[in-house]
Every structure is written in C-alpha cells, then in structure tokens.
Coordinates of C-alpha atoms in Angstrom, one line a residue:
M1 CA 88.4 24.3 -109.5
Q2 CA 84.2 24.4 -110.9
H3 CA 84.0 20.5 -109.0
S4 CA 86.0 21.8 -105.8
S5 CA 83.3 25.1 -105.7
F6 CA 80.5 22.9 -106.4
L7 CA 82.0 20.4 -103.7
N8 CA 82.1 22.9 -101.6
L9 CA 78.6 24.7 -101.9
C10 CA 77.3 21.1 -100.7
A11 CA 79.5 20.6 -97.4
F12 CA 77.7 24.5 -97.1
A13 CA 74.0 23.3 -97.9
L14 CA 74.4 20.3 -96.0
T15 CA 75.8 22.2 -93.2
L16 CA 73.0 24.8 -93.2
G17 CA 70.3 21.7 -93.1
T18 CA 71.9 20.5 -89.7
L19 CA 72.3 23.9 -88.3
T20 CA 68.2 24.5 -89.6
E21 CA 67.2 21.2 -88.6
P22 CA 66.5 20.9 -85.2
A23 CA 64.7 24.5 -85.4
R24 CA 62.1 22.6 -87.6
A25 CA 62.1 20.0 -85.6
Q26 CA 60.4 22.2 -82.5
A27 CA 56.1 22.0 -81.8
P28 CA 55.3 24.7 -79.4
P29 CA 55.2 22.3 -76.4
T30 CA 51.7 20.9 -75.5
K31 CA 49.5 21.9 -72.8
P32 CA 48.9 18.9 -70.7
N33 CA 45.0 18.1 -70.2
V34 CA 43.4 17.8 -66.6
L35 CA 41.0 15.1 -65.9
F36 CA 39.8 16.3 -62.7
I37 CA 37.9 13.4 -60.6
A38 CA 35.3 14.6 -57.9
V39 CA 34.5 12.2 -55.3
D40 CA 32.0 12.7 -52.6
D41 CA 31.5 11.5 -49.6
L42 CA 34.5 9.6 -50.1
R43 CA 36.7 8.4 -46.9
P44 CA 40.3 6.8 -47.5
E45 CA 38.4 3.4 -48.1
L46 CA 40.4 1.7 -51.4
G47 CA 42.9 -1.0 -52.0
C48 CA 45.1 1.8 -52.6
Y49 CA 45.1 2.8 -49.3
G50 CA 45.9 -0.4 -47.3
N51 CA 41.9 -1.6 -47.1
T52 CA 42.1 -5.5 -48.0
V53 CA 38.4 -5.7 -48.2
I54 CA 37.5 -2.8 -50.2
K55 CA 37.3 -3.6 -53.9
S56 CA 38.4 -0.8 -55.7
P57 CA 41.0 -1.9 -58.3
N58 CA 40.6 1.1 -61.1
I59 CA 41.0 3.8 -58.7
D60 CA 44.0 1.4 -57.6
R61 CA 45.0 1.3 -61.3
L62 CA 44.8 5.2 -61.2
A63 CA 47.3 4.8 -57.4
K64 CA 50.5 2.7 -59.8
S65 CA 50.2 5.7 -62.3
G66 CA 50.2 8.5 -60.5
M67 CA 51.2 9.3 -56.0
V68 CA 48.3 8.3 -53.2
F69 CA 48.1 11.1 -50.9
L70 CA 48.3 9.4 -47.5
Q71 CA 47.4 12.1 -44.8
A72 CA 45.3 14.8 -47.4
Y73 CA 42.8 16.8 -45.3
C74 CA 39.7 18.9 -46.5
Q75 CA 39.2 22.4 -45.1
Q76 CA 35.5 21.4 -43.9
A77 CA 34.4 18.1 -44.0
V78 CA 31.0 19.2 -45.7
C79 CA 30.4 19.4 -49.3
S80 CA 29.7 22.8 -50.4
P81 CA 32.3 24.4 -48.3
S82 CA 35.0 21.7 -49.1
R83 CA 34.6 22.0 -52.8
S84 CA 34.0 25.9 -52.1
S85 CA 37.5 26.2 -50.8
L86 CA 39.0 23.5 -53.5
L87 CA 38.0 25.3 -56.8
T88 CA 38.6 29.1 -55.1
G89 CA 42.3 27.9 -53.1
R90 CA 41.0 29.7 -50.1
R91 CA 40.0 28.6 -46.6
P92 CA 36.0 28.8 -45.8
D93 CA 36.9 31.9 -43.1
A94 CA 38.1 34.1 -46.8
T95 CA 34.6 32.4 -49.1
K96 CA 32.6 32.3 -46.3
V97 CA 30.5 29.4 -47.4
W98 CA 30.0 26.7 -44.0
D99 CA 26.9 25.7 -45.2
L100 CA 25.1 24.5 -48.1
V101 CA 23.1 27.8 -48.6
T102 CA 25.8 30.4 -49.8
H103 CA 27.7 30.8 -52.6
F104 CA 31.5 32.1 -52.4
R105 CA 30.9 35.2 -55.0
A106 CA 28.7 36.1 -52.4
A107 CA 32.0 37.3 -50.6
L108 CA 34.7 36.8 -53.6
P109 CA 32.6 38.2 -56.0
D110 CA 35.8 38.5 -58.1
A111 CA 37.6 35.3 -57.3
V112 CA 38.7 33.4 -60.6
T113 CA 38.9 29.8 -59.8
L114 CA 41.2 27.0 -60.5
P115 CA 38.9 25.7 -63.6
Q116 CA 38.9 29.6 -64.8
T117 CA 42.2 30.0 -64.9
F118 CA 42.4 27.5 -67.0
K119 CA 39.7 28.7 -68.9
Q120 CA 42.1 32.2 -69.5
N121 CA 44.8 30.1 -70.3
G122 CA 42.7 28.9 -73.8
Y123 CA 41.5 25.6 -72.0
H124 CA 37.7 24.0 -73.3
T125 CA 36.4 23.5 -69.4
A126 CA 33.5 21.4 -68.3
A127 CA 31.1 20.3 -66.1
L128 CA 29.9 16.7 -65.1
N129 CA 27.4 16.3 -62.7
K130 CA 28.7 17.7 -59.1
I131 CA 31.5 19.9 -58.8
Y132 CA 30.3 23.2 -57.2
H133 CA 27.2 21.6 -54.6
H134 CA 24.4 21.6 -56.7
G135 CA 22.8 25.3 -56.7
Y136 CA 25.5 27.1 -56.8
E137 CA 27.1 26.4 -59.8
D138 CA 29.4 28.7 -61.9
G139 CA 29.6 29.7 -65.0
R140 CA 32.9 31.7 -65.5
S141 CA 34.4 28.4 -64.0
W142 CA 33.3 26.8 -67.8
S143 CA 33.1 27.2 -71.3
E144 CA 29.7 25.7 -71.1
P145 CA 26.5 24.8 -69.0
H146 CA 27.5 22.4 -66.1
W147 CA 26.1 19.0 -67.3
Y148 CA 23.8 17.1 -64.3
S149 CA 22.9 13.2 -65.9
S150 CA 19.7 14.2 -64.4
G151 CA 18.7 15.9 -67.6
Q152 CA 19.6 19.4 -67.0
T153 CA 22.6 21.7 -67.5
I154 CA 22.2 25.3 -66.0
D155 CA 24.5 28.1 -66.5
T156 CA 25.0 31.1 -64.3
D157 CA 25.4 34.5 -65.8
Q158 CA 29.3 36.3 -65.8
T159 CA 29.5 38.7 -64.3
D160 CA 25.8 38.4 -62.0
Y161 CA 26.1 34.6 -60.2
T162 CA 22.6 34.3 -58.7
K163 CA 20.8 34.3 -62.4
R164 CA 20.5 31.4 -63.5
T165 CA 19.7 29.5 -66.7
V166 CA 18.1 26.2 -66.0
V167 CA 17.4 23.8 -69.5
R168 CA 16.5 20.5 -70.3
V169 CA 18.3 18.2 -71.8
P170 CA 17.6 14.6 -74.0
G171 CA 18.2 11.0 -71.6
G172 CA 18.4 12.0 -67.6
V173 CA 17.8 9.5 -64.8
K174 CA 16.9 9.0 -61.3
E175 CA 18.5 7.3 -58.3
F176 CA 15.8 5.3 -56.8
S177 CA 13.6 2.7 -58.5
K178 CA 10.9 3.6 -57.7
E179 CA 10.7 6.9 -55.7
L180 CA 8.6 7.7 -53.0
P181 CA 5.1 8.9 -53.7
T182 CA 5.5 11.1 -51.0
A183 CA 8.2 13.2 -51.5
D184 CA 7.8 16.6 -51.9
A185 CA 9.4 17.6 -55.2
D186 CA 10.0 21.3 -54.2
D187 CA 12.0 20.8 -51.6
P188 CA 15.4 19.1 -52.2
K189 CA 15.4 17.9 -49.1
A190 CA 13.0 15.5 -49.1
K191 CA 14.3 12.4 -49.2
K192 CA 12.4 10.2 -52.1
G193 CA 14.0 6.7 -51.1
P194 CA 15.3 4.5 -48.5
A195 CA 18.7 5.4 -47.7
F196 CA 20.3 2.2 -49.6
E197 CA 19.1 0.0 -52.0
R198 CA 20.0 -2.7 -54.3
S199 CA 19.4 -1.3 -58.0
P200 CA 17.7 -3.2 -60.5
K201 CA 18.6 -0.4 -62.9
P202 CA 21.4 -0.8 -65.7
E203 CA 24.9 1.2 -64.5
D204 CA 24.2 3.9 -67.0
Q205 CA 21.0 4.6 -65.4
L206 CA 21.9 5.2 -62.0
P207 CA 23.7 9.4 -62.2
D208 CA 27.7 7.4 -61.6
G209 CA 26.7 5.4 -64.9
A210 CA 25.5 8.1 -67.1
A211 CA 28.2 10.5 -65.7
A212 CA 30.8 8.3 -67.3
A213 CA 29.3 6.9 -70.1
E214 CA 28.8 11.3 -71.2
A215 CA 32.7 11.8 -70.0
V216 CA 33.6 9.2 -72.3
K217 CA 31.4 10.7 -75.2
R218 CA 32.9 13.8 -73.9
L219 CA 36.7 12.8 -74.0
H220 CA 35.7 11.9 -77.5
S221 CA 34.9 14.8 -79.1
L222 CA 37.4 16.7 -77.4
K223 CA 40.5 14.5 -78.9
Q224 CA 38.8 16.2 -82.1
T225 CA 38.7 19.7 -81.8
G226 CA 42.7 19.8 -80.8
K227 CA 42.2 22.2 -77.6
P228 CA 42.9 21.2 -74.3
F229 CA 41.1 20.5 -71.7
F230 CA 40.1 20.9 -67.8
L231 CA 36.9 18.5 -67.5
A232 CA 35.8 17.7 -64.4
V233 CA 33.4 14.9 -63.4
G234 CA 31.8 14.6 -60.5
M235 CA 30.7 11.2 -58.6
A236 CA 28.3 10.7 -56.5
K237 CA 28.8 7.6 -54.8
P238 CA 29.1 6.7 -51.9
H239 CA 27.3 9.8 -51.1
L240 CA 23.8 8.6 -48.9
P241 CA 21.5 7.2 -50.6
F242 CA 24.1 3.4 -50.7
I243 CA 22.6 3.0 -54.4
S244 CA 23.8 0.4 -56.7
P245 CA 23.5 -2.4 -58.8
Q246 CA 22.9 -6.0 -56.8
K247 CA 26.2 -7.8 -58.6
Y248 CA 28.3 -5.0 -56.4
W249 CA 26.6 -5.3 -53.0
D250 CA 27.7 -9.2 -54.3
L251 CA 31.6 -8.5 -54.1
Y252 CA 30.9 -8.3 -50.1
D253 CA 30.7 -11.0 -47.5
P254 CA 29.0 -8.8 -44.5
S255 CA 30.9 -10.8 -41.8
K256 CA 33.9 -9.2 -43.3
I257 CA 33.2 -5.5 -43.3
P258 CA 35.0 -3.8 -41.0
G259 CA 33.3 -2.4 -37.8
A260 CA 33.3 0.9 -36.9
D261 CA 36.4 2.3 -34.3
N262 CA 34.0 3.1 -31.6
D263 CA 30.8 4.0 -30.4
T264 CA 30.5 7.0 -28.0
L265 CA 32.2 10.7 -28.5
P266 CA 35.9 10.7 -27.4
E267 CA 36.5 11.2 -23.3
G268 CA 36.7 14.2 -22.4
A269 CA 35.1 16.1 -25.9
P270 CA 32.4 18.5 -25.7
K271 CA 29.5 16.7 -26.3
F272 CA 28.5 19.5 -29.4
A273 CA 31.7 18.6 -31.2
G274 CA 29.6 15.3 -32.8
H275 CA 25.8 15.0 -33.8
D276 CA 22.6 13.6 -33.9
N277 CA 23.0 12.0 -37.2
G278 CA 20.5 13.7 -38.9
E279 CA 20.9 13.2 -42.7
L280 CA 20.7 9.6 -42.1
H281 CA 17.3 9.9 -40.0
G282 CA 15.9 11.6 -42.9
Y283 CA 15.7 8.4 -44.9
P284 CA 12.2 7.0 -44.6
N285 CA 14.0 3.3 -43.5
I286 CA 16.1 4.9 -40.7
P287 CA 14.1 4.5 -37.6
A288 CA 14.5 7.7 -34.7
G289 CA 17.0 8.0 -32.5
N290 CA 20.6 7.0 -31.6
P291 CA 22.6 4.8 -31.3
I292 CA 21.4 3.0 -34.8
S293 CA 21.3 -0.7 -34.7
P294 CA 24.0 -3.3 -35.2
E295 CA 22.3 -5.2 -38.1
L296 CA 20.9 -1.5 -39.4
S297 CA 24.7 -0.8 -39.2
R298 CA 25.9 -3.9 -41.3
E299 CA 23.4 -3.2 -44.1
L300 CA 25.0 0.4 -44.2
R301 CA 28.1 -0.6 -44.4
H302 CA 27.5 -3.2 -46.7
G303 CA 26.2 -0.8 -48.8
Y304 CA 28.5 2.2 -48.0
Y305 CA 31.5 -0.8 -49.7
A306 CA 29.0 -1.7 -52.4
A307 CA 28.4 1.8 -53.6
I308 CA 32.6 2.3 -54.2
S309 CA 33.2 -0.4 -55.6
Y310 CA 29.9 1.2 -58.3
M311 CA 31.9 3.9 -58.5
D312 CA 34.8 2.9 -59.1
A313 CA 33.4 0.6 -62.0
Q314 CA 32.4 3.9 -63.6
V315 CA 35.7 5.7 -62.5
G316 CA 37.3 3.0 -64.4
K317 CA 35.1 3.5 -67.9
V318 CA 36.6 7.2 -68.0
L319 CA 40.1 6.4 -67.7
D320 CA 39.6 3.2 -70.2
A321 CA 38.1 5.8 -72.1
L322 CA 41.1 8.5 -71.8
K323 CA 43.7 6.0 -73.3
A324 CA 41.7 4.6 -75.7
E325 CA 41.5 8.1 -77.2
G326 CA 45.9 8.6 -76.9
L327 CA 45.3 11.1 -74.6
D328 CA 47.2 9.6 -71.3
K329 CA 50.1 10.0 -73.1
N330 CA 49.3 14.3 -72.0
T331 CA 46.5 14.1 -68.9
I332 CA 47.1 14.9 -65.3
V333 CA 44.4 13.1 -63.4
V334 CA 43.9 14.0 -60.0
L335 CA 41.1 12.4 -57.8
W336 CA 39.6 13.5 -55.0
G337 CA 37.1 12.7 -52.2
D338 CA 35.5 15.9 -50.8
H339 CA 35.5 15.1 -46.7
G340 CA 36.2 11.5 -44.7
W341 CA 33.1 9.5 -43.9
Q342 CA 31.8 7.7 -40.8
L343 CA 30.3 5.1 -40.3
G344 CA 29.5 4.8 -37.1
D345 CA 32.9 6.2 -35.7
H346 CA 32.5 7.9 -32.4
G347 CA 28.7 6.6 -32.3
L348 CA 28.4 8.9 -35.7
W349 CA 27.0 8.8 -39.5
H350 CA 28.5 10.9 -42.1
K351 CA 30.9 13.8 -42.0
H352 CA 30.1 17.3 -40.3
T353 CA 32.5 17.0 -37.0
N354 CA 36.4 17.6 -37.1
F355 CA 36.8 14.2 -35.9
E356 CA 40.0 12.4 -38.5
R357 CA 37.4 9.9 -40.2
A358 CA 35.2 13.3 -41.3
T359 CA 38.7 15.4 -42.3
H360 CA 40.9 12.4 -44.1
A361 CA 40.2 12.5 -47.8
P362 CA 41.8 10.5 -50.7
L363 CA 43.5 12.4 -53.0
I364 CA 45.5 10.5 -56.4
I365 CA 47.5 12.4 -58.9
S366 CA 49.0 11.2 -61.4
V367 CA 51.1 12.7 -63.6
P368 CA 52.3 11.6 -67.0
G369 CA 55.3 10.4 -67.3
M370 CA 56.1 11.0 -63.6
K371 CA 59.0 9.2 -61.5
N372 CA 57.5 7.8 -58.8
A373 CA 54.4 6.8 -60.1
G374 CA 53.6 4.6 -57.6
K375 CA 54.4 6.0 -54.4
K376 CA 52.5 6.9 -51.8
T377 CA 53.9 9.7 -49.8
V378 CA 53.1 10.6 -45.4
S379 CA 53.4 14.5 -46.4
L380 CA 50.8 16.5 -44.9
A381 CA 48.2 18.1 -47.6
E382 CA 45.4 20.4 -48.0
F383 CA 43.2 20.5 -50.3
V384 CA 43.8 24.3 -51.1
D385 CA 46.7 22.8 -52.2
I386 CA 45.1 21.0 -55.4
Y387 CA 44.9 24.7 -57.4
P388 CA 48.4 26.2 -57.0
T389 CA 49.9 22.1 -57.9
L390 CA 47.8 22.0 -61.4
A391 CA 48.5 25.3 -62.4
E392 CA 52.0 24.9 -62.2
L393 CA 52.5 21.6 -63.4
A394 CA 49.9 22.5 -66.1
G395 CA 52.8 25.7 -66.7
L396 CA 50.3 28.2 -66.2
S397 CA 50.3 31.6 -63.5
V398 CA 48.9 31.0 -60.4
P399 CA 47.2 33.6 -58.7
V400 CA 48.4 35.8 -55.8
G401 CA 45.7 35.5 -52.6
L402 CA 46.0 31.9 -52.6
D403 CA 45.9 30.0 -49.3
G404 CA 47.2 26.7 -50.0
T405 CA 51.1 25.2 -51.9
S406 CA 51.6 23.3 -54.6
L407 CA 52.9 19.9 -54.0
K408 CA 54.7 19.0 -57.0
P409 CA 57.8 19.2 -54.9
I410 CA 56.0 16.0 -53.5
L411 CA 55.7 14.4 -56.4
D412 CA 59.1 14.7 -57.2
N413 CA 60.4 13.6 -54.3
P414 CA 57.4 12.3 -51.9
S415 CA 60.0 12.6 -48.2
A416 CA 59.9 16.4 -49.7
S417 CA 57.1 18.4 -46.8
V418 CA 55.7 21.9 -47.8
K419 CA 53.9 21.9 -44.7
K420 CA 54.1 21.4 -41.1
V421 CA 50.4 21.3 -40.3
A422 CA 46.7 20.5 -41.6
I423 CA 44.0 22.9 -41.1
S424 CA 40.1 21.5 -41.1
Q425 CA 36.8 24.2 -39.3
Y426 CA 33.5 23.2 -38.6
P427 CA 31.2 25.5 -37.1
R428 CA 28.7 24.9 -34.4
S429 CA 26.5 26.1 -31.1
A430 CA 27.7 25.5 -27.7
D431 CA 24.5 25.9 -25.2
G432 CA 24.0 28.8 -27.9
E433 CA 26.4 30.3 -28.5
P434 CA 28.1 30.3 -32.2
V435 CA 31.1 28.9 -32.0
M436 CA 34.0 28.0 -34.4
G437 CA 36.2 24.9 -34.1
Y438 CA 39.6 25.0 -35.7
S439 CA 41.2 21.8 -36.0
V440 CA 45.3 21.0 -36.3
R441 CA 46.5 18.3 -37.4
D442 CA 50.7 17.2 -38.1
P443 CA 51.8 14.3 -38.5
R444 CA 51.0 13.0 -35.0
W445 CA 48.1 15.0 -33.0
R446 CA 45.4 17.0 -33.6
L447 CA 44.5 20.2 -32.2
T448 CA 41.2 21.4 -31.8
L449 CA 40.2 24.8 -30.9
W450 CA 36.4 26.0 -30.1
R451 CA 36.1 29.6 -30.4
S452 CA 33.2 32.0 -29.8
R453 CA 32.5 33.7 -33.6
K454 CA 31.6 36.5 -31.9
T455 CA 35.2 37.0 -29.1
N456 CA 37.2 34.3 -30.6
A457 CA 38.0 33.4 -27.1
T458 CA 38.7 29.7 -26.6
I459 CA 35.9 27.9 -25.1
A460 CA 36.9 24.2 -25.5
T461 CA 40.0 22.2 -26.6
E462 CA 40.7 18.7 -27.8
L463 CA 43.8 17.2 -28.1
Y464 CA 44.3 13.8 -29.7
D465 CA 47.1 11.7 -30.1
E466 CA 47.2 10.2 -33.7
Q467 CA 50.6 7.8 -33.3
N468 CA 49.2 6.6 -29.9
D469 CA 45.0 6.2 -29.8
P470 CA 44.3 6.3 -34.3
K471 CA 40.9 6.1 -32.7
E472 CA 40.7 9.0 -31.2
L473 CA 39.2 7.7 -27.9
V474 CA 40.7 10.0 -25.3
N475 CA 40.8 14.0 -25.5
V476 CA 44.0 14.6 -23.9
A477 CA 44.5 18.7 -24.1
S478 CA 43.7 19.1 -20.3
K479 CA 47.5 17.0 -20.0
P480 CA 50.2 19.3 -18.4
E481 CA 52.8 18.2 -20.6
N482 CA 50.7 18.4 -23.7
A483 CA 50.8 22.2 -22.5
V484 CA 53.5 23.0 -25.2
I485 CA 51.8 20.9 -28.1
I486 CA 49.2 22.8 -28.0
A487 CA 50.7 26.6 -27.9
R488 CA 52.8 24.6 -31.2
L489 CA 49.9 23.7 -32.9
T490 CA 48.2 27.6 -31.9
A491 CA 50.8 28.9 -33.1
E492 CA 50.4 27.5 -36.8
L493 CA 46.9 28.2 -36.8
E494 CA 46.9 31.7 -36.0
V495 CA 49.9 31.8 -39.0
A496 CA 47.7 30.3 -41.4
Y497 CA 44.2 32.3 -40.5
K498 CA 46.8 36.0 -40.7
G499 CA 44.9 38.0 -42.8
I500 CA 41.9 35.5 -43.9
G501 CA 39.3 37.7 -45.2
A502 CA 41.5 40.9 -45.9
V503 CA 40.5 42.5 -48.8
A504 CA 43.9 42.5 -51.0
I505 CA 45.0 45.7 -52.6
P506 CA 45.8 44.5 -56.3
K507 CA 49.5 45.5 -57.4
I508 CA 48.7 48.6 -59.8
L509 CA 50.8 47.2 -63.0
P510 CA 51.2 49.9 -66.5
A511 CA 48.5 48.9 -68.5
A512 CA 49.1 47.2 -71.8
K513 CA 49.6 48.8 -74.5
P514 CA 47.1 48.9 -77.1
A515 CA 47.4 46.7 -80.2
T516 CA 46.7 48.3 -83.3
D517 CA 44.7 46.2 -85.3
R518 CA 41.6 46.5 -82.7
N519 CA 39.9 43.4 -85.1
I520 CA 43.2 41.4 -84.7
L521 CA 43.2 41.7 -81.2
F522 CA 39.1 40.7 -81.0
D523 CA 40.3 37.7 -83.0
K524 CA 42.3 36.4 -81.2
R525 CA 40.4 37.2 -78.1
D526 CA 37.5 35.0 -79.5
T527 CA 39.0 31.5 -78.7
N528 CA 35.7 30.5 -79.6
K529 CA 35.2 32.1 -82.4
D530 CA 31.2 32.8 -82.3
G531 CA 31.7 36.1 -83.1
K532 CA 31.5 38.1 -79.5
L533 CA 34.1 37.9 -76.1
T534 CA 32.7 36.8 -73.3
F535 CA 33.7 38.5 -70.3
E536 CA 36.9 35.8 -69.6
E537 CA 37.5 35.3 -73.2
F538 CA 38.3 40.0 -72.7
M539 CA 40.2 39.0 -69.3
M540 CA 42.6 37.2 -70.4
G541 CA 46.0 38.3 -70.5
Q542 CA 44.7 41.6 -69.2
K543 CA 47.6 43.3 -67.4
D544 CA 45.2 44.9 -64.9
P545 CA 42.3 43.1 -64.0
E546 CA 41.2 45.4 -62.2
Q547 CA 41.4 48.5 -65.0
A548 CA 40.1 45.7 -67.6
K549 CA 37.1 45.0 -65.6
E550 CA 35.9 48.8 -65.8
R551 CA 36.5 48.8 -69.4
F552 CA 34.8 45.5 -70.3
A553 CA 32.1 47.5 -68.3
K554 CA 32.7 50.7 -70.4
F555 CA 32.4 48.5 -73.6
D556 CA 29.3 46.5 -73.5
A557 CA 27.1 49.8 -74.4
N558 CA 24.3 46.9 -74.9
K559 CA 24.4 46.0 -71.7
D560 CA 24.1 41.6 -72.8
G561 CA 27.3 40.5 -70.6
V562 CA 28.9 40.4 -73.8
L563 CA 31.2 42.7 -76.5
S564 CA 30.7 42.1 -79.8
R565 CA 33.1 43.4 -82.0
E566 CA 32.0 46.5 -82.8
E567 CA 31.5 47.5 -79.4
F568 CA 35.2 46.4 -78.8
V569 CA 36.5 47.6 -81.8
K570 CA 34.6 51.3 -81.6
M571 CA 34.5 51.7 -77.6
G572 CA 38.6 50.4 -78.1
K573 CA 39.4 53.3 -79.5
Q574 CA 37.8 55.6 -78.0
S575 CA 39.4 54.7 -75.1

C-alpha cells in the first residue's frame, strides 16, 4: 500500500507539473518596435517600383521583406502639409496646414499624434532629422528632444507649442562643401550653394550620413534598455540641393536616365494648375526663366538619381544595424516619401501641384513574419492611413476621429481594398482669387476640382485618364461622356470631407476609480523614472481625457508644466 501511495503521489505531481507548465512558459507578448523612415521629395523611382535604371538595393531589400504599395498618395504635395497630415492622421483641411508657416496645433491643439500614441503606450519615441517640417517640431510627440545632424536638438513646451528650446550638441555637419559668403544666415530660404554638387565630403559628413550614424547608435542603446521604441529617421535626399559623393554620380550614365514625361501643361488645363519653378530658381546656378535647358535638365536628373542612391546607402546602414542588434525580428519598418516630385514633367520641377507625379509617392511596410513579404499591391492607399495601420499592427487603440483607414487588410491580402479613392489637395490663386484644388484618384481616373475658398464654387475642372493617358497630356473633363465619372468622383470627395474641420464632441465616460495609494500610481505613471510626471505620462490610460487635462492643470500648483510626487499625491487626494 505504501508503495502504491508513493506512485500515486508521483503521478499526481507529474500531472500537476504538466498542467501548470504552459502557464509558467507563457510570457507577456512583446510589443513590436517601429522604425519609421521618412524620405524627402522621393517619387517612386526605385528598383522595387519597376525602375530598371535606379540603383536602390537597400530599399529594394526592405521591399522583399515587406509590401510595396504601388498606388499610395500624399494628402498635399509639399513637406509640412503632407507630414502634418500623416502624423496627425487628419487631412489638410482639418490641420489647417496648407503652407510652410503653420503649426498643426494652432488648429488641433489637443491632437494626439502618431508617435504620441506610441509614447502614451509606454514606447520610447525619438526623432532624428526631418520628421515634422523643420521649425514646426512637436515636443509632445517625443520622449526626448528632436535631434538634428546640424548639431542641435529642438524641443517644444508640453502645453505651449510656440515655446521652443534649441540646444547645441556636439558634432554637426553642413551640406555644401563651401557655403556662399553672400547667403543670409538669418534667412532659412537663402540658398547657401548650388542646386547640385559632387561632394568631396565623406558620407557621414553629410546630413543623411550623419543621421544614419546616429540611428545606428540609437538602435544599440535602445536594444540595451529593453523598452519598446518608435524611432523616426528622416532622410533629406533626394530633396534639393542634389548633393552626394562622387561615387554615387558615377553609378549612372546620364544618357540612360529617363527624361521628362512631357514639357508642357496638359491640353485644356488651367494655367494656375502649374507653377513657375520658384524653388529651383532660388539656387544661384539656375538661370532665370523657363523652360530649363535640356543640358541643365539632364544634369539635374543625374543629380536626383545620385541623391537617391546616396540616401539608399544610408537606409541600408540603418537596416543593417537593426539586424545586427537582433531587433529585426520584432520591428515594424515603414518607409515613405512625403510626396512625389516632378523632374521636368509638364515643364515643372519639384512638387507643389495636384498632378500624378507630385502626389504619387512610395510606401513600403514590413512586418516581422508577414505572410505576404515581397508582394506588391495596386490597392489605393493614402498617407492618412499610415497612422491607424501602425497603431493596429502594434495592438494599440486607435484614437477616434482619424481620417484614414488601416491598411492591415491589404497586408493580409494584397488584393483587398479599403477605399475607393485617394484624395490630395493644393491651394492656388486664380486671377487673385484664393482657390483650393481637390484631386480625387481612383484606380483609373484623376479628377481635380478647383473651388473658390470663399464660396466653394467650382471654377475649373480637370480629368485625366491615367490608364490610357498616364502622362496626363489631355484634360478630358469637357467630354460629355465623362460627366458621370466626374459626378461619381465628386460624390466620393464630398463623403471624405464631410465634417472636416468640425469640432468633435468627446464622449464623456465615467471617471476612473482613484487608486488607494497615489504613491504607487505615481510610480506606475513615471515611466522614465525621473521623479516627475510630464503631461503625456499623466494622460496615459486616462479614460476621460478632457477631465484629466483639467486635473493636470489643477495639480500643477507651481505651473512648471510637470507634476512632482508631492503635487500628484497631495492635490489628487483633495480632488
């Protein structure tokens, strides 16, 4: 009997161990990191987009581990409006950013940005080089000041975005090998050198090389912390000026670089749909007047291609570091160009239009373990979709009121579709009257309605058959048989913009039950363990954000923008 009892006890212990083993083996799911690569002025001129001349091996490598969106569109083809829209998930008519001199928080003071959402969910968020338009940074988005390769960091006050703190940091690189002595240092628009240059500098002494080197350092340090991160890395090239080391120019035979699609505005298009190439003419080696000569055009296109290859090499360094640190298995990588770029198409250089070449931009999303790695999709995507997509992929709650739609269904199935149209816009002046051009793109057509900003009346219409006229040579809006197409696309525009700019009324939820020990609650919210709570730390997990904002202001007795432990505990008990 004793022997039998002993065997039974052993069997029971073994069974108990078997039952409890899975519970012991299960670890909490690891939050995926995000590597967020923003590229300035990059049109879809890459190997993975079918360009057989361009040399972009590193971005092409990323494409093999992710999905290439062949029909992705920005919301406005110029830097700040595009970036503000993408990072807030709102269209330009909601951000009120249609230019390069407006901060999105002027219209949306309480917007929770894409990186801010990750920050509020325990991520370390950091920005290197241009993410928001330079001069319009957003301190609430980041866990630390915004770093620039020029040798400075910039932060903004957590409650007043107009209060900026600029700090000089070691290092700092300049773009031109020799800056013009006549350039006005106080004028950000003053060009300090030519529109293109074969640089004698080492790669890491140019802005993108310095950004890549810093990103490599950051990935190493972030690996050591073990904390999930959202690292945004901005690449300046191929934005003007086209500066890259000689070896990247040597990759190309200028005679094999494709020329412009055409050199005039589309037949039947209003003259104000184009522009005068003012950005390019701002450089001292570009003569006045249009069109740009064939010889200069070839040199500019050569410089643009060389700049892409230089930028691609820097992206490669960051991707190599991600893998070397063992972070690639748990990091979502997204690479996007903030808008397209015209290389003489329609006689135009740079962006600033509603044409296909300006609004069409690259988007690549790579998710560890994705089943459709290496696939391409022709499903329409907008840059306002990136915010909800990344939030869903990371398992985060998506803020209400965003204008985009998650692209995850397309990542799961390249043939899936989440929207009928992609919409862009651009402001203009038509005979002195302010107008806004709203451009609606479906799989075949691009409709642009130019509407008065005073009366909303349509003063001009453009329609292009992108399937049979991909160079947009002829505006076919006046053809009677196309009236039904115009009506259908106009209806889609009205649906997309319904309520844009309206003030959303937040849903009032029951206040969260206060914790019994506010010291414990303080320690839980103090994610960076610096002994004080920032506004973002305080707002994390709040069920009623509006009431929480009022409590923060009330608790902050000395009005220094942060809460000490004493303020949090004492004032919280009194509320």
